Amino acid sequence: MQTRWLMVGLLVLATQAQAEDGRYQALPLAVVDGGKGGGRALILDTRDGHVWVWSENELLNSPGGQRRYGSGFIYQGKLRPGTHPGEIIEQQSR
């Protein structure tokens, strides 16, 4: 039940942010075969190029070292503009 309320909250915040200037864009991701299920979305910061994956059923580490599944964001890195369509942009080391 908490997950549903979190989803509603995220959608409200995403809609509000998008209404302001369209900075954050969310794209639904397909469920991976053999995955644990749950929703997933790619979230893109169109101004600064940051990318996250939001997952409804992510493996999390709780205080005390216990592992459980729950909602979470995974930061994927920062994109840079390409020079032409179809260009492959290699991951840069930090």
Coordinates of N, CA, C and O in Angstrom, one line a residue:
M1 N 0.8 -1.2 0.0 CA 0.0 0.0 0.0 C 0.9 1.3 0.0 O 0.6 2.2 -0.7
Q2 N 2.0 1.2 0.8 CA 2.9 2.4 0.8 C 3.5 2.7 -0.6 O 3.6 3.8 -1.0
T3 N 3.7 1.6 -1.3 CA 4.3 1.8 -2.7 C 3.3 2.5 -3.6 O 3.7 3.4 -4.4
R4 N 2.0 2.2 -3.5 CA 1.0 2.9 -4.3 C 1.0 4.4 -4.0 O 0.9 5.2 -4.9
W5 N 1.1 4.7 -2.7 CA 1.1 6.2 -2.3 C 2.4 6.8 -2.8 O 2.4 8.0 -3.2
L6 N 3.5 6.1 -2.7 CA 4.7 6.7 -3.2 C 4.6 7.0 -4.7 O 5.1 8.0 -5.2
M7 N 4.0 6.0 -5.5 CA 3.8 6.2 -6.9 C 3.0 7.5 -7.2 O 3.3 8.3 -8.0
V8 N 1.9 7.6 -6.4 CA 1.0 8.8 -6.6 C 1.8 10.0 -6.3 O 1.7 11.0 -7.1
G9 N 2.6 10.0 -5.2 CA 3.4 11.2 -4.9 C 4.4 11.5 -6.0 O 4.6 12.7 -6.3
L10 N 5.1 10.5 -6.5 CA 6.1 10.7 -7.6 C 5.4 11.3 -8.8 O 5.9 12.2 -9.5
L11 N 4.2 10.7 -9.2 CA 3.5 11.2 -10.3 C 3.1 12.7 -10.2 O 3.2 13.5 -11.1
V12 N 2.7 13.1 -9.0 CA 2.3 14.4 -8.7 C 3.5 15.3 -8.8 O 3.4 16.4 -9.5
L13 N 4.6 14.9 -8.2 CA 5.8 15.8 -8.3 C 6.4 15.8 -9.7 O 6.8 16.9 -10.1
A14 N 6.3 14.7 -10.4 CA 6.8 14.7 -11.8 C 5.9 15.6 -12.7 O 6.4 16.4 -13.5
T15 N 4.6 15.6 -12.5 CA 3.7 16.4 -13.2 C 4.0 17.9 -12.9 O 4.0 18.7 -13.8
Q16 N 4.2 18.2 -11.6 CA 4.4 19.6 -11.2 C 5.7 20.1 -11.8 O 5.8 21.2 -12.4
A17 N 6.8 19.3 -11.8 CA 8.1 19.7 -12.3 C 8.0 19.8 -13.8 O 8.5 20.8 -14.4
Q18 N 7.3 18.9 -14.5 CA 7.1 19.0 -15.9 C 6.3 20.3 -16.3 O 6.6 20.9 -17.3
A19 N 5.3 20.6 -15.5 CA 4.5 21.8 -15.8 C 5.3 23.0 -15.7 O 5.0 24.0 -16.4
E20 N 6.3 23.0 -14.8 CA 7.1 24.2 -14.6 C 7.9 24.5 -15.8 O 7.9 25.6 -16.3
D21 N 8.7 23.6 -16.2 CA 9.6 23.9 -17.4 C 10.0 22.6 -18.2 O 10.8 22.7 -19.1
G22 N 9.4 21.5 -17.9 CA 9.7 20.3 -18.6 C 11.1 19.7 -18.4 O 11.6 18.9 -19.1
R23 N 11.7 20.1 -17.3 CA 13.0 19.7 -17.0 C 13.2 18.2 -16.8 O 14.1 17.6 -17.3
Y24 N 12.3 17.5 -16.1 CA 12.4 16.1 -15.8 C 11.4 15.4 -16.7 O 10.2 15.7 -16.8
Q25 N 11.9 14.3 -17.3 CA 11.1 13.5 -18.2 C 11.2 12.1 -17.7 O 12.3 11.6 -17.3
A26 N 10.0 11.4 -17.6 CA 10.0 10.0 -17.2 C 9.5 9.1 -18.3 O 8.5 9.4 -19.0
L27 N 10.3 8.0 -18.6 CA 9.9 7.0 -19.6 C 9.7 5.7 -19.0 O 10.6 5.2 -18.3
P28 N 8.6 5.0 -19.2 CA 8.4 3.7 -18.6 C 9.4 2.7 -19.3 O 9.7 2.8 -20.5
L29 N 9.9 1.8 -18.5 CA 10.8 0.7 -18.9 C 10.1 -0.6 -18.9 O 9.3 -0.9 -18.0
A30 N 10.4 -1.5 -19.9 CA 9.8 -2.8 -19.9 C 10.4 -3.6 -18.8 O 11.5 -3.5 -18.4
V31 N 9.5 -4.6 -18.3 CA 10.0 -5.5 -17.3 C 10.9 -6.5 -17.9 O 10.7 -7.0 -18.9
V32 N 12.0 -6.8 -17.2 CA 13.0 -7.7 -17.6 C 12.6 -9.1 -17.4 O 12.0 -9.5 -16.3
D33 N 12.8 -10.0 -18.4 CA 12.4 -11.4 -18.2 C 13.1 -12.0 -17.0 O 14.3 -11.8 -16.8
G34 N 12.4 -12.7 -16.2 CA 13.0 -13.3 -15.0 C 13.2 -12.4 -13.8 O 13.8 -12.7 -12.8
G35 N 12.7 -11.1 -14.0 CA 12.9 -10.1 -13.0 C 11.9 -10.3 -11.8 O 11.0 -11.2 -11.9
K36 N 12.0 -9.5 -10.8 CA 11.1 -9.7 -9.6 C 9.7 -9.0 -9.8 O 8.9 -8.9 -8.9
G37 N 9.5 -8.4 -11.0 CA 8.3 -7.7 -11.2 C 8.3 -6.2 -10.7 O 9.3 -5.8 -10.2
G38 N 7.2 -5.5 -10.8 CA 7.1 -4.2 -10.4 C 7.4 -3.2 -11.5 O 8.0 -3.5 -12.5
G39 N 7.0 -1.9 -11.3 CA 7.2 -0.9 -12.3 C 8.6 -0.4 -12.3 O 9.3 -0.4 -11.3
R40 N 9.0 0.1 -13.5 CA 10.4 0.7 -13.6 C 10.2 1.9 -14.6 O 9.4 1.9 -15.5
A41 N 11.0 3.0 -14.3 CA 11.0 4.1 -15.2 C 12.4 4.8 -15.3 O 13.1 4.7 -14.3
L42 N 12.7 5.3 -16.5 CA 13.9 6.0 -16.7 C 13.6 7.5 -16.5 O 12.6 8.0 -17.1
I43 N 14.3 8.2 -15.6 CA 14.0 9.6 -15.3 C 15.2 10.4 -15.8 O 16.4 10.2 -15.4
L44 N 15.0 11.4 -16.7 CA 16.0 12.2 -17.3 C 15.9 13.7 -16.9 O 14.8 14.2 -17.0
D45 N 17.0 14.3 -16.4 CA 17.0 15.7 -16.2 C 17.5 16.3 -17.5 O 18.6 16.3 -17.8
T46 N 16.5 16.9 -18.2 CA 16.8 17.5 -19.5 C 17.7 18.7 -19.5 O 18.2 19.1 -20.5
R47 N 17.8 19.4 -18.3 CA 18.7 20.5 -18.2 C 20.1 20.2 -18.0 O 21.0 20.7 -18.7
D48 N 20.4 19.3 -17.0 CA 21.8 19.0 -16.6 C 22.3 17.6 -17.1 O 23.4 17.3 -16.9
G49 N 21.4 16.8 -17.6 CA 21.8 15.5 -18.2 C 21.9 14.3 -17.2 O 22.4 13.3 -17.6
H50 N 21.4 14.5 -16.0 CA 21.5 13.4 -15.0 C 20.4 12.4 -15.3 O 19.3 12.7 -15.8
V51 N 20.7 11.1 -15.1 CA 19.8 10.0 -15.4 C 19.6 9.1 -14.2 O 20.6 8.7 -13.6
W52 N 18.4 8.7 -13.8 CA 18.1 7.7 -12.8 C 17.2 6.7 -13.3 O 16.4 6.9 -14.3
V53 N 17.2 5.5 -12.7 CA 16.2 4.5 -12.9 C 15.4 4.4 -11.6 O 16.0 4.2 -10.5
W54 N 14.1 4.5 -11.7 CA 13.3 4.3 -10.5 C 12.7 2.9 -10.7 O 12.2 2.5 -11.7
S55 N 12.7 2.1 -9.6 CA 12.2 0.8 -9.6 C 11.3 0.6 -8.4 O 11.6 1.0 -7.3
E56 N 10.2 -0.1 -8.7 CA 9.2 -0.3 -7.6 C 9.6 -1.5 -6.7 O 9.2 -1.7 -5.6
N57 N 10.5 -2.4 -7.2 CA 10.9 -3.6 -6.5 C 12.4 -3.8 -6.6 O 12.9 -4.7 -7.3
E58 N 13.1 -2.9 -5.9 CA 14.6 -2.9 -6.0 C 15.1 -3.6 -4.7 O 14.6 -3.4 -3.6
L59 N 16.2 -4.3 -4.8 CA 16.9 -4.9 -3.6 C 17.6 -3.8 -2.8 O 18.4 -3.1 -3.4
L60 N 17.2 -3.6 -1.6 CA 17.7 -2.5 -0.7 C 18.4 -3.1 0.5 O 18.0 -4.2 1.0
N61 N 19.3 -2.4 1.0 CA 20.0 -2.7 2.3 C 19.4 -1.9 3.4 O 19.5 -0.6 3.3
S62 N 18.8 -2.5 4.4 CA 18.2 -1.8 5.5 C 19.3 -1.6 6.6 O 20.3 -2.3 6.6
P63 N 19.0 -0.6 7.5 CA 19.9 -0.5 8.6 C 20.0 -1.8 9.4 O 19.0 -2.6 9.5
G64 N 21.1 -2.2 9.8 CA 21.3 -3.5 10.5 C 21.7 -4.6 9.5 O 21.8 -5.8 9.9
G65 N 22.0 -4.2 8.2 CA 22.5 -5.2 7.3 C 21.4 -6.1 6.6 O 21.8 -7.0 5.9
Q66 N 20.1 -5.9 7.0 CA 19.1 -6.7 6.4 C 18.8 -6.3 5.0 O 18.9 -5.1 4.6
R67 N 18.5 -7.3 4.1 CA 18.2 -7.0 2.7 C 16.7 -7.2 2.5 O 16.1 -8.1 3.0
R68 N 16.1 -6.3 1.7 CA 14.7 -6.4 1.4 C 14.4 -5.7 0.1 O 15.3 -5.1 -0.5
Y69 N 13.2 -5.9 -0.4 CA 12.8 -5.3 -1.7 C 11.9 -4.1 -1.4 O 11.1 -4.2 -0.5
G70 N 12.1 -3.1 -2.2 CA 11.2 -1.9 -2.0 C 11.5 -0.9 -3.1 O 12.3 -1.2 -4.1
S71 N 10.9 0.3 -3.1 CA 11.1 1.3 -4.1 C 12.4 2.0 -3.9 O 12.9 2.2 -2.8
G72 N 13.0 2.3 -5.1 CA 14.3 3.0 -5.0 C 14.7 3.6 -6.3 O 14.3 3.3 -7.4
F73 N 15.6 4.6 -6.2 CA 16.2 5.3 -7.3 C 17.7 4.8 -7.5 O 18.4 4.7 -6.5
I74 N 18.1 4.6 -8.7 CA 19.5 4.2 -8.9 C 20.1 5.2 -9.9 O 19.6 5.4 -11.0
Y75 N 21.1 6.0 -9.5 CA 21.7 7.0 -10.3 C 22.5 6.3 -11.4 O 23.3 5.5 -11.1
Q76 N 22.3 6.7 -12.6 CA 23.0 6.1 -13.7 C 24.2 6.9 -14.3 O 25.0 6.3 -15.0
G77 N 24.2 8.2 -14.0 CA 25.3 9.0 -14.4 C 24.8 10.2 -15.1 O 23.6 10.6 -15.1
K78 N 25.7 10.9 -15.8 CA 25.4 12.2 -16.5 C 25.6 12.0 -18.0 O 26.7 11.5 -18.3
L79 N 24.7 12.4 -18.8 CA 24.8 12.3 -20.2 C 25.5 13.6 -20.7 O 25.5 14.6 -20.1
R80 N 26.1 13.5 -21.9 CA 26.6 14.7 -22.6 C 26.0 14.7 -24.0 O 25.7 13.6 -24.6
P81 N 25.8 15.8 -24.6 CA 25.3 15.9 -26.0 C 26.2 15.2 -27.0 O 27.4 15.2 -26.9
G82 N 25.6 14.5 -27.9 CA 26.4 13.9 -29.0 C 26.6 14.9 -30.2 O 26.1 16.1 -30.1
T83 N 27.3 14.5 -31.2 CA 27.5 15.4 -32.3 C 26.7 15.0 -33.5 O 26.5 15.9 -34.4
H84 N 26.2 13.8 -33.6 CA 25.4 13.4 -34.7 C 24.5 12.2 -34.3 O 24.8 11.5 -33.3
P85 N 23.3 12.0 -35.0 CA 22.4 10.9 -34.6 C 23.1 9.5 -34.7 O 23.9 9.3 -35.6
G86 N 22.9 8.7 -33.8 CA 23.4 7.3 -33.8 C 24.8 7.2 -33.2 O 25.4 6.1 -33.1
E87 N 25.4 8.3 -32.7 CA 26.7 8.3 -32.1 C 26.7 7.5 -30.8 O 25.8 7.6 -30.0
I88 N 27.7 6.7 -30.6 CA 27.8 5.9 -29.4 C 28.7 6.7 -28.5 O 29.9 7.1 -28.8
I89 N 28.2 7.0 -27.3 CA 28.9 7.8 -26.3 C 29.4 6.9 -25.2 O 28.6 6.3 -24.5
E90 N 30.7 6.7 -25.1 CA 31.3 5.8 -24.1 C 31.2 6.4 -22.7 O 31.2 7.6 -22.6
Q91 N 31.1 5.5 -21.7 CA 31.0 6.0 -20.4 C 32.4 6.6 -20.0 O 33.4 6.0 -20.3
Q92 N 32.3 7.7 -19.3 CA 33.5 8.4 -18.9 C 33.8 8.0 -17.4 O 32.9 8.0 -16.6
S93 N 35.1 7.8 -17.1 CA 35.5 7.6 -15.7 C 35.4 8.9 -14.9 O 35.6 9.9 -15.5
R94 N 35.1 8.7 -13.7 CA 35.0 9.9 -12.8 C 36.3 10.4 -12.3 O 37.2 9.8 -12.0

